[in-house]
Coordinates of C-alpha atoms in Angstrom, one line a residue:
Chain F
M1 CA 0.0 0.0 0.0
K2 CA 2.0 2.9 -1.3
K3 CA 0.8 6.3 -0.2
T4 CA 1.6 9.6 -1.8
V5 CA 0.4 11.5 1.1
L6 CA 2.2 12.0 4.4
K7 CA 0.5 13.2 7.4
L8 CA 1.3 14.6 10.8
G9 CA -0.8 14.7 13.9
L10 CA -2.6 17.9 14.5
G11 CA -1.1 18.2 18.0
A12 CA 2.4 18.1 16.6
L13 CA 1.4 20.7 14.0
L14 CA 0.1 23.1 16.7
A15 CA 3.4 22.7 18.5
V16 CA 5.5 23.5 15.5
N17 CA 3.5 26.6 14.6
L18 CA 5.6 28.3 17.2
L19 CA 8.8 27.6 15.4
L20 CA 8.4 29.8 12.5
V21 CA 9.3 33.0 14.1
Q22 CA 9.7 35.1 11.0
A23 CA 6.6 37.2 10.2
V24 CA 4.8 36.3 7.1
L25 CA 2.9 39.1 5.4
V26 CA 0.5 37.3 3.1
P27 CA -3.2 37.3 2.7
N28 CA -4.8 34.0 3.7
G29 CA -6.7 31.8 1.2
F30 CA -10.1 33.1 2.2
Q31 CA -10.0 36.7 1.4
S32 CA -12.8 38.6 -0.4
Q33 CA -13.2 38.6 -4.1
A34 CA -12.1 42.2 -4.3
A35 CA -9.0 41.5 -2.3
Q36 CA -8.2 38.6 -4.6
A37 CA -8.6 40.7 -7.7
A38 CA -6.2 43.3 -6.2
A39 CA -3.8 40.5 -5.4
V40 CA -3.6 39.3 -9.0
K41 CA -2.3 42.7 -10.0
A42 CA 0.2 42.8 -7.1
E43 CA 3.7 41.5 -7.4
E44 CA 4.4 37.8 -6.9
M45 CA 3.9 37.1 -3.2
K46 CA 5.8 35.0 -0.7
V47 CA 4.6 32.7 2.0
K48 CA 6.7 30.8 4.6
G49 CA 5.4 28.0 6.7
K50 CA 5.6 24.4 7.8
I51 CA 3.9 21.8 5.6
S52 CA 1.0 20.2 7.4
N53 CA -0.2 18.1 4.5
I54 CA 0.9 17.6 0.9
S55 CA -1.1 15.8 -1.7
Q56 CA 0.7 14.9 -4.9
K57 CA -2.6 13.8 -6.4
A58 CA -4.4 17.1 -5.8
K59 CA -1.1 19.0 -6.3
T60 CA -1.9 20.9 -3.1
I61 CA 0.1 21.8 0.0
A62 CA -1.5 22.8 3.2
L63 CA 0.8 25.2 5.0
T64 CA 0.9 26.4 8.5
P65 CA 2.5 29.9 8.5
A66 CA 4.0 31.4 11.7
D67 CA 0.7 32.9 12.8
G68 CA -0.8 29.5 13.0
S69 CA -3.3 30.1 10.2
F70 CA -4.1 27.8 7.4
F71 CA -2.7 28.5 3.9
L72 CA -3.5 26.4 0.9
L73 CA -1.0 26.4 -1.9
K74 CA -1.3 24.7 -5.3
F75 CA 1.6 23.6 -7.4
T76 CA 1.9 22.8 -11.1
D77 CA 4.3 21.1 -13.4
E78 CA 5.9 24.5 -13.9
T79 CA 6.6 25.1 -10.2
T80 CA 10.3 25.2 -9.7
V81 CA 11.8 23.5 -6.7
K82 CA 14.9 24.4 -4.7
G83 CA 16.5 22.3 -2.0
A84 CA 15.0 19.0 -3.3
G85 CA 15.2 17.0 -6.5
S86 CA 11.5 17.3 -7.2
I87 CA 8.3 18.1 -5.5
K88 CA 7.7 14.4 -4.8
E89 CA 10.6 14.6 -2.3
I90 CA 8.9 17.3 -0.3
K91 CA 7.2 15.8 2.7
A92 CA 4.9 16.9 5.5
D93 CA 6.7 18.6 8.4
E94 CA 9.2 20.4 6.3
A95 CA 9.4 24.1 6.2
I96 CA 9.3 25.9 2.9
V97 CA 9.2 29.3 1.4
A98 CA 7.0 29.6 -1.7
E99 CA 6.5 32.4 -4.2
Y100 CA 3.0 32.3 -5.6
K101 CA 0.4 34.1 -7.7
V102 CA -3.3 34.3 -7.1
V103 CA -5.2 32.9 -10.0
D104 CA -9.0 32.5 -9.9
G105 CA -8.9 32.6 -6.1
A106 CA -6.3 29.8 -5.8
N107 CA -2.7 30.4 -4.7
I108 CA -0.5 28.9 -7.4
A109 CA 3.1 28.4 -6.5
T110 CA 5.7 29.5 -9.0
S111 CA 8.6 28.4 -6.8
I112 CA 9.0 26.3 -3.7
A113 CA 12.2 26.3 -1.7
L114 CA 13.0 24.1 1.3
V115 CA 14.2 26.1 4.3
M116 CA 17.6 24.9 5.4
V117 CA 18.9 24.7 8.9
E118 CA 20.9 27.6 10.1
L119 CA 23.2 27.2 13.1
Q120 CA 23.2 30.0 15.5
P121 CA 26.3 31.8 16.8
G122 CA 28.1 30.0 19.7
T123 CA 26.8 26.6 18.6
S124 CA 28.2 24.0 16.3
E125 CA 27.2 20.8 14.6
I126 CA 27.9 17.3 15.7
K127 CA 27.7 14.2 13.4
T128 CA 26.3 10.8 14.1
D129 CA 29.6 9.0 14.8
E130 CA 30.9 11.8 17.1
L131 CA 27.6 11.7 19.1
A132 CA 27.8 7.9 19.4
D133 CA 31.4 8.3 20.8
L134 CA 30.4 11.0 23.3
L135 CA 27.4 9.0 24.5
K136 CA 29.6 6.0 25.1
K137 CA 31.9 8.1 27.2
G138 CA 28.9 9.4 29.0
E139 CA 30.0 13.0 28.8
V140 CA 26.9 14.6 27.3
V141 CA 23.4 15.5 28.0
V142 CA 21.3 14.8 24.9
V143 CA 18.2 17.0 24.7
D144 CA 15.3 16.0 22.5
A145 CA 13.8 19.3 21.1
R146 CA 10.8 17.7 19.5
P147 CA 7.3 17.8 20.9
E148 CA 6.9 15.5 23.9
A149 CA 4.6 13.1 21.9
R150 CA 7.4 12.4 19.5
Y151 CA 9.8 11.8 22.3
N152 CA 7.5 9.3 23.9
E153 CA 7.2 7.4 20.7
S154 CA 10.9 7.0 20.2
H155 CA 14.0 8.8 21.4
I156 CA 17.8 8.4 21.6
I157 CA 18.6 6.3 24.7
G158 CA 19.3 8.5 27.7
S159 CA 18.0 11.7 26.1
V160 CA 15.8 14.1 28.0
S161 CA 12.7 15.8 26.6
I162 CA 12.8 19.6 26.5
P163 CA 10.6 20.5 23.5
F164 CA 11.7 23.7 21.7
A165 CA 8.1 24.9 21.6
K166 CA 7.9 24.8 25.4
L167 CA 11.3 26.6 25.8
A168 CA 10.2 29.3 23.3
K169 CA 6.8 29.8 25.1
M170 CA 8.4 30.3 28.5
G171 CA 10.6 33.2 27.5
D172 CA 13.6 33.6 29.8
D173 CA 11.9 31.3 32.3
G174 CA 12.9 28.6 29.9
A175 CA 16.4 28.9 31.3
K176 CA 15.3 27.0 34.3
L177 CA 14.6 23.9 32.3
L178 CA 18.2 23.8 31.1
E179 CA 19.7 25.0 34.5
P180 CA 20.2 21.4 35.9
Y181 CA 22.6 20.8 33.0
K182 CA 24.8 23.9 33.5
G183 CA 28.5 23.0 33.0
K184 CA 27.7 19.9 31.0
Q185 CA 28.0 19.4 27.3
L186 CA 24.6 19.8 25.7
V187 CA 23.6 18.2 22.5
F188 CA 20.3 19.2 20.9
Y189 CA 18.5 17.1 18.3
C190 CA 15.2 16.8 16.6
G191 CA 13.6 15.0 13.7
G192 CA 16.2 16.0 11.0
P193 CA 17.2 19.0 9.0
T194 CA 13.9 20.9 8.4
Chain Z
M1 CA 13.8 23.0 16.2
S2 CA 17.1 21.9 17.7
P3 CA 19.3 24.8 16.2
R4 CA 16.9 27.3 17.9
S5 CA 17.0 25.4 21.2
A6 CA 20.8 25.5 21.1
G7 CA 20.6 29.3 20.3
L8 CA 18.5 29.8 23.5
A9 CA 21.0 27.7 25.5
V10 CA 23.8 30.1 24.4
K11 CA 21.7 33.0 25.4
W12 CA 21.2 31.4 28.9
G13 CA 24.9 30.9 29.4
H14 CA 25.6 27.4 28.3
K15 CA 29.0 27.0 26.5
N16 CA 29.1 25.7 23.0
P17 CA 26.0 23.6 22.8
L18 CA 26.1 21.1 20.0
V19 CA 23.4 20.5 17.4
Y20 CA 22.9 17.1 16.0
V21 CA 21.4 18.5 12.8
E22 CA 20.8 15.1 11.1
G23 CA 18.7 14.1 14.0
Q24 CA 16.8 10.9 14.8
P25 CA 16.4 9.6 11.2
A26 CA 20.1 9.6 10.7
W27 CA 20.7 8.0 14.1
N28 CA 18.4 5.1 13.2
K29 CA 19.8 4.8 9.8
K30 CA 23.3 4.2 11.2
G31 CA 21.9 1.4 13.3
H32 CA 21.8 3.2 16.6
R33 CA 18.8 2.5 18.7
T34 CA 16.0 4.6 20.0
V35 CA 13.5 3.7 22.8
P36 CA 10.0 4.7 23.7
S37 CA 9.0 6.3 27.0
L38 CA 8.0 3.5 29.4
D39 CA 5.0 5.5 30.7
Y40 CA 3.8 5.7 27.2
M41 CA 4.1 1.9 26.8
E42 CA 2.1 1.6 30.0
T43 CA -0.8 3.9 29.1
G44 CA -0.5 5.1 25.5
S45 CA -2.7 4.0 22.6
V46 CA -0.2 1.5 21.3
V47 CA 0.1 -2.1 20.2
I48 CA 2.8 -4.1 22.0
V49 CA 3.8 -7.5 20.7
D50 CA 6.0 -10.0 22.5
L51 CA 7.8 -12.2 20.0
R52 CA 9.2 -14.8 22.5
A53 CA 8.0 -18.3 22.8
A54 CA 4.9 -18.8 24.9
A55 CA 6.7 -20.5 27.8
K56 CA 8.9 -17.4 28.3
V57 CA 6.0 -15.0 27.9
E58 CA 4.2 -16.8 30.7
Q59 CA 7.1 -16.2 33.1
G60 CA 6.7 -12.5 32.7
H61 CA 5.8 -10.0 30.0
I62 CA 5.1 -6.3 29.5
P63 CA 1.5 -5.6 30.5
R64 CA -1.0 -5.2 27.6
A65 CA 1.4 -7.1 25.2
Y66 CA 0.0 -9.5 22.7
S67 CA 1.9 -12.8 22.3
I68 CA 2.8 -13.7 18.7
P69 CA 5.9 -16.0 18.8
F70 CA 8.5 -15.1 16.1
E71 CA 8.3 -18.7 14.9
T72 CA 4.9 -18.0 13.4
F73 CA 5.0 -14.2 13.2
L74 CA 6.1 -13.8 9.6
E75 CA 3.4 -16.1 8.4
D76 CA 0.6 -14.9 10.7
A77 CA 1.3 -11.2 11.0
E78 CA -0.9 -10.2 8.1
V79 CA -4.1 -11.6 9.6
L80 CA -3.3 -10.9 13.3
M81 CA -2.2 -7.3 13.2
P82 CA -4.7 -4.5 13.4
K83 CA -6.2 -3.3 10.1
A84 CA -5.1 0.3 10.7
L85 CA -1.7 0.7 9.0
G86 CA -1.1 3.8 11.1
A87 CA -1.3 1.9 14.4
P88 CA 1.9 2.5 16.5
I89 CA 3.3 -1.0 16.9
Y90 CA 6.1 -1.9 19.4
L91 CA 7.9 -5.3 19.0
Y92 CA 10.1 -6.8 21.6
S93 CA 11.9 -10.0 22.3
D94 CA 15.0 -11.3 24.1
N95 CA 16.5 -11.8 20.6
D96 CA 17.2 -8.6 18.7
K97 CA 17.4 -10.4 15.4
D98 CA 13.8 -11.5 15.6
V99 CA 12.7 -8.0 16.4
K100 CA 14.5 -6.7 13.4
A101 CA 13.1 -9.3 11.0
A102 CA 9.5 -8.9 12.4
R103 CA 9.8 -5.1 12.0
A104 CA 10.9 -5.5 8.4
E105 CA 7.9 -7.7 7.7
L106 CA 5.4 -5.2 9.1
V107 CA 7.0 -2.3 7.2
D108 CA 6.7 -4.5 4.1
L109 CA 3.0 -5.0 4.9
G110 CA 2.6 -1.3 4.9
Y111 CA 2.6 -0.4 8.6
K112 CA 3.9 3.1 9.0
T113 CA 4.9 3.3 12.6
V114 CA 6.6 0.1 13.7
F115 CA 9.3 0.3 16.4
G116 CA 11.7 -2.2 17.8
F117 CA 11.4 -2.0 21.5
Y118 CA 14.9 -3.2 22.2
G119 CA 15.9 -4.0 25.8
A120 CA 12.2 -3.8 26.7
L121 CA 12.2 -6.3 29.6
D122 CA 15.4 -5.1 31.2
S123 CA 14.4 -1.4 31.0
W124 CA 11.0 -2.3 32.3
T125 CA 12.2 -4.0 35.4
A126 CA 15.1 -1.5 35.9
A127 CA 12.4 1.3 36.1
G128 CA 10.8 -0.6 38.9
K129 CA 7.8 -1.6 36.8
A130 CA 6.3 -5.1 37.3
L131 CA 6.1 -7.7 34.5
E132 CA 2.8 -9.7 34.2
K133 CA 2.9 -13.4 34.7
G134 CA 0.7 -15.9 32.8
P135 CA -0.4 -15.8 29.2
A136 CA -0.3 -12.5 27.4
L137 CA -3.2 -11.2 25.2
A138 CA -3.9 -13.5 22.2
A139 CA -5.0 -12.6 18.7
S140 CA -6.5 -14.9 16.1
E141 CA -7.7 -14.7 12.6
E142 CA -11.2 -14.2 13.8
Q143 CA -10.2 -11.7 16.4
P144 CA -7.2 -9.7 15.2
I145 CA -5.6 -7.1 17.4
Q146 CA -7.9 -4.2 17.9
W147 CA -6.6 -0.7 17.8
E148 CA -8.5 2.5 17.3
R149 CA -6.8 5.8 17.1
K150 CA -7.8 8.6 19.4
L151 CA -9.7 11.2 17.4
G152 CA -7.9 14.4 16.6
V153 CA -9.4 17.9 16.1
G154 CA -12.1 17.8 13.5
E155 CA -12.2 14.1 13.0
I156 CA -15.3 12.0 12.9
S157 CA -15.0 8.3 14.1
I158 CA -15.5 5.5 11.6
T159 CA -18.3 4.3 13.8
D160 CA -20.1 7.6 13.8
F161 CA -19.5 8.1 10.1
T162 CA -20.9 4.7 9.2
K163 CA -23.9 5.2 11.4
S164 CA -24.8 8.6 10.0
L165 CA -24.5 7.4 6.5
K166 CA -27.9 5.7 6.9
S167 CA -29.5 9.0 8.0
D168 CA -29.8 12.5 6.6
L169 CA -27.7 13.8 9.4
I170 CA -24.6 14.5 7.4
H171 CA -23.8 15.9 4.0
I172 CA -20.8 14.1 2.6
V173 CA -18.3 15.9 0.4
D174 CA -16.0 13.6 -1.5
S175 CA -12.8 15.5 -2.1
R176 CA -11.3 13.0 -4.5
T177 CA -10.9 13.5 -8.2
P178 CA -13.9 12.8 -10.5
V179 CA -12.1 9.7 -11.8
E180 CA -11.7 8.3 -8.3
F181 CA -15.3 9.3 -7.5
D182 CA -16.6 7.4 -10.5
T183 CA -15.0 4.1 -9.5
G184 CA -17.3 4.1 -6.5
H185 CA -18.5 6.5 -3.7
F186 CA -20.6 6.7 -0.6
P187 CA -24.3 6.9 -1.1
G188 CA -25.5 10.5 -1.5
A189 CA -21.9 11.9 -1.5
K190 CA -21.2 15.1 -3.5
N191 CA -18.0 15.2 -5.4
I192 CA -16.0 18.4 -5.1
P193 CA -12.3 17.7 -5.7
L194 CA -10.1 19.5 -3.2
E195 CA -8.5 21.6 -5.8
E196 CA -12.0 23.0 -6.8
M197 CA -13.3 23.4 -3.3
Q198 CA -12.5 27.0 -2.9
A199 CA -14.2 28.0 -6.1
R200 CA -17.2 25.7 -5.6
M201 CA -17.9 26.3 -2.0
G202 CA -21.3 27.8 -2.8
E203 CA -22.5 24.3 -3.7
I204 CA -22.1 23.1 -0.1
P205 CA -25.0 23.9 2.1
L206 CA -24.2 26.0 5.1
N207 CA -27.1 24.6 7.2
K208 CA -26.0 21.0 7.1
F209 CA -23.4 19.0 9.1
I210 CA -20.6 18.4 6.6
V211 CA -18.2 15.5 6.5
V212 CA -15.3 15.7 4.1
H213 CA -13.5 12.5 3.1
C214 CA -11.0 11.3 0.5
K215 CA -9.1 8.0 0.1
T216 CA -6.8 8.4 3.0
G217 CA -7.9 11.5 5.0
A218 CA -5.2 13.9 3.8
R219 CA -7.3 15.8 1.3
G220 CA -10.2 15.4 3.6
E221 CA -8.3 17.2 6.3
M222 CA -7.4 20.1 4.0
G223 CA -11.0 20.4 2.9
Y224 CA -12.1 20.3 6.5
K225 CA -9.8 23.2 7.4
M226 CA -10.9 25.2 4.4
L227 CA -14.6 24.8 5.2
R228 CA -14.1 25.4 8.9
E229 CA -12.5 28.7 8.1
A230 CA -15.4 29.6 5.9
G231 CA -17.8 29.0 8.8
Y232 CA -19.1 25.5 8.1
T233 CA -20.0 22.9 10.7
V234 CA -17.7 20.3 9.5
K235 CA -15.7 17.2 10.3
Y236 CA -13.5 14.9 8.3
L237 CA -12.9 11.2 8.0
N238 CA -9.3 10.5 8.9
A239 CA -9.2 6.9 7.6
E240 CA -8.6 4.9 4.5
C241 CA -11.7 3.9 2.6
E242 CA -12.6 2.2 -0.6
C243 CA -16.1 2.2 -2.3
S244 CA -17.2 -0.1 -5.0
P245 CA -19.4 0.9 -7.9
S246 CA -22.3 -1.0 -6.3
G247 CA -22.2 1.3 -3.3
E248 CA -20.5 -1.1 -0.9
F249 CA -17.7 0.3 1.1
E250 CA -14.9 -0.5 3.5
I251 CA -13.3 1.9 5.9
W252 CA -10.3 1.2 8.1

């Protein structure tokens, strides 16, 4: 049973909404006819968000932009793809930036680009083998940054669950969650480079 | 998520936090193990299968586990496992090779979330949890393992959906393509492909209880969100279904 559609639990979706901090200034898919007409005349627009659903069959992507709203994006054979070989490789849970036009009330993507991970100053990357070594020596605290439900399902042995969404929500109080590990080598991980 | 968490750690005075960018998929790919939370195994909506021989199972097994000895697993799995391919399944044994082979078999059968629960018995007792003695739960061809997913936001249960099919309570919107629709659909369903739903919303009555469905639930969910935003009273069927031209159907 091969499926072309990948899905993600709604709970997980709600949690990742918080991640896309950058503001997205786009109209949503349910604007008035007048606004849509105006939009057609406007320059090509951009939307950034996390894919909640993608249907290759209906050539449609349901996006969750940073504000937690719902944005429906359609793609065509002409839609260009950056960061992936083809649109078939783009899966739910990945973050994308799309340029699109509004045609007959539908948001038609002209380009779709996967958002790549950017390391922040003062942090650095660790590869699988190095992490395995550090874990063997027992010198690290591995922090699972995914939502707690994902941690419960399956996590690196010995890791602790501190979801990013929770940290971000707490503001500077979030420091308390990491406080017990002061002075230890922290390693953060999640569900892959999205 | 992890790079941002690491950024916060720097802000809060932690020195050079590392980011394992490749994350869990790469970890598993290199053969490193991951484990579930034991509390989740104890109370979560999961299917646990003990692959050891019956005699060993009787001496002590994880509570709520089904017993399907590896000896017969490869042959029997297809009829014993739950119908829902999305059921989270955890396999354990005292022999890792069996777990690996059993897991591969289930993935082959189309199950999407199958985990090897390695070291299950040791971690269970190490955490101070009690093993259960006596026979574990049994499944048979007549009574395969039952698993029903907890409903998410906006979902209608298969039971409720099937019941209301016989009444005028719901107005079904079939969001598949016309070609899919023509091969068979639910009685009384209206076909509005997801890609046309925005433009053809006027055809959907506002004063009815709407249920959107498709083949798997994915397009149904998108349609549900679209209609909800537009002010409809709406749910969607998050399940796989197949309808025959004669109006018979199967949902799982």
